[in-house]
């Protein structure tokens, strides 16, 4: 029930009881015993009404505190999900420099890319409990970012295997049969877009 309406009903009840007591006291002044009984009844009713409003106020305060705690926990979870996404994005960004321009630099790639980091980041994204994310857009972004990291890792492994099998150790190559600089840059950009979607989705309050 609306709090204002509840308060109004309580006030009306108190006023009616007091008015009835005054009328009875005026009409039957000789009945002191009856008047005492009515005074006692009025006191009991007022005590009940007062206890009700105190309980209502305490319940409302408890509900507000519960809602505040729930929002705080939700915010902590969302920040954690964004942090995981940022780690994933950092792993993808490690690959930017070796694929600048229209050629790739395997030697630079071997120094800048941390082995296993893409898979670790993809696994961290997989561990996010999607049923707690609370946003279809965020869930889609998490899935898209993870799929992009796995694609980057597959191409990295294929490129590494190819370069080792052909004896390439250093230098710049416009492409390999398994991937290209343009393709890698496209995947990195796609990862950036998915991370931006994730940030925006988690910045919105749940409906």
Coordinates of C-alpha atoms in Angstrom, one line a residue, residues 70-188:
X70 CA 22.1 -5.1 -4.0
X71 CA 23.0 -2.1 -6.2
X72 CA 26.5 -2.0 -4.7
X73 CA 27.1 -5.7 -5.3
X74 CA 25.8 -5.4 -8.9
X75 CA 28.2 -2.5 -9.5
X76 CA 31.1 -4.5 -8.2
X77 CA 30.2 -7.4 -10.5
X78 CA 29.9 -5.1 -13.5
X79 CA 33.3 -3.5 -12.8
X80 CA 34.8 -7.0 -12.6
X81 CA 33.3 -8.0 -15.9
X82 CA 34.7 -4.8 -17.6
X83 CA 38.1 -5.5 -16.0
X84 CA 38.1 -9.0 -17.5
X85 CA 37.2 -7.5 -20.9
X86 CA 40.0 -5.0 -20.6
X87 CA 42.5 -7.7 -19.9
X88 CA 41.2 -9.5 -23.0
X89 CA 41.6 -6.3 -25.0
X90 CA 45.1 -5.8 -23.8
X91 CA 46.0 -9.3 -25.0
X92 CA 44.6 -8.5 -28.5
X93 CA 46.4 -5.1 -28.6
X94 CA 49.7 -6.8 -28.1
X95 CA 49.4 -7.9 -31.7
X96 CA 49.0 -4.4 -33.2
X97 CA 52.6 -3.4 -33.8
X98 CA 53.7 -6.6 -35.6
X99 CA 50.9 -6.1 -38.1
X100 CA 51.2 -2.4 -38.8
X101 CA 51.0 -1.4 -42.5
X102 CA 50.7 -4.1 -45.1
X103 CA 53.3 -6.5 -43.8
X104 CA 54.0 -8.6 -40.7
X105 CA 57.1 -8.8 -38.6
X106 CA 57.5 -12.3 -37.1
X107 CA 60.5 -11.4 -35.1
X108 CA 58.7 -8.4 -33.5
X109 CA 55.7 -10.7 -33.0
X110 CA 57.8 -13.2 -31.1
X111 CA 59.0 -10.5 -28.7
X112 CA 55.7 -8.6 -28.1
X113 CA 53.1 -11.4 -28.0
X114 CA 52.9 -13.4 -24.8
X115 CA 52.4 -17.1 -25.5
X116 CA 49.1 -18.3 -24.1
X117 CA 47.8 -14.9 -23.2
X118 CA 45.0 -14.9 -25.8
X119 CA 43.8 -18.3 -24.5
X120 CA 44.0 -17.2 -20.9
X121 CA 42.0 -14.1 -21.7
X122 CA 39.4 -16.1 -23.6
X123 CA 39.2 -18.6 -20.7
X124 CA 38.6 -15.7 -18.3
X125 CA 35.7 -14.5 -20.4
X126 CA 34.3 -18.0 -20.5
X127 CA 34.3 -18.0 -16.7
X128 CA 31.9 -15.0 -16.4
X129 CA 28.6 -16.3 -15.2
X130 CA 26.4 -15.1 -18.0
X131 CA 23.2 -15.6 -16.0
X132 CA 24.4 -12.8 -13.7
X133 CA 25.4 -10.3 -16.4
X134 CA 21.8 -9.0 -16.7
X135 CA 22.1 -7.7 -20.2
X136 CA 21.6 -9.5 -23.5
X137 CA 23.9 -6.9 -25.2
X138 CA 26.7 -7.5 -22.7
X139 CA 26.3 -11.3 -23.1
X140 CA 26.6 -10.9 -26.9
X141 CA 29.6 -8.7 -26.5
X142 CA 31.4 -11.1 -24.2
X143 CA 30.7 -14.0 -26.6
X144 CA 31.9 -11.9 -29.5
X145 CA 35.1 -10.8 -27.8
X146 CA 35.9 -14.4 -26.8
X147 CA 35.3 -15.7 -30.3
X148 CA 37.6 -13.0 -31.7
X149 CA 40.4 -13.9 -29.3
X150 CA 40.2 -17.5 -30.2
X151 CA 40.3 -16.6 -33.9
X152 CA 43.4 -14.4 -33.3
X153 CA 45.0 -17.3 -31.4
X154 CA 44.3 -19.8 -34.2
X155 CA 45.8 -17.5 -36.8
X156 CA 48.8 -16.8 -34.6
X157 CA 49.5 -20.5 -34.2
X158 CA 49.0 -21.1 -37.9
X159 CA 51.4 -18.3 -38.7
X160 CA 54.0 -19.5 -36.2
X161 CA 53.8 -23.1 -37.6
X162 CA 54.2 -21.8 -41.1
X163 CA 57.1 -19.6 -40.4
X164 CA 58.9 -22.4 -38.5
X165 CA 58.3 -24.9 -41.2
X166 CA 59.6 -22.6 -44.0
X167 CA 62.7 -21.5 -42.0
X168 CA 61.7 -17.8 -41.7
X169 CA 63.3 -16.3 -38.6
X170 CA 63.0 -12.6 -39.2
X171 CA 62.1 -9.9 -41.7
X172 CA 58.8 -8.5 -43.0
X173 CA 56.4 -10.4 -45.1
X174 CA 53.4 -9.1 -46.9
X175 CA 51.4 -12.3 -46.2
X176 CA 51.5 -16.0 -45.5
X177 CA 49.3 -18.7 -46.9
X178 CA 47.5 -18.9 -43.5
X179 CA 46.8 -15.2 -42.6
X180 CA 47.6 -11.6 -43.5
X181 CA 48.3 -8.3 -41.8
X182 CA 44.9 -6.9 -43.0
X183 CA 43.0 -9.9 -41.5
X184 CA 44.8 -9.6 -38.2
X185 CA 44.1 -5.9 -38.0
X186 CA 40.5 -6.5 -38.8
X187 CA 40.2 -9.1 -36.0
X188 CA 41.9 -6.7 -33.5

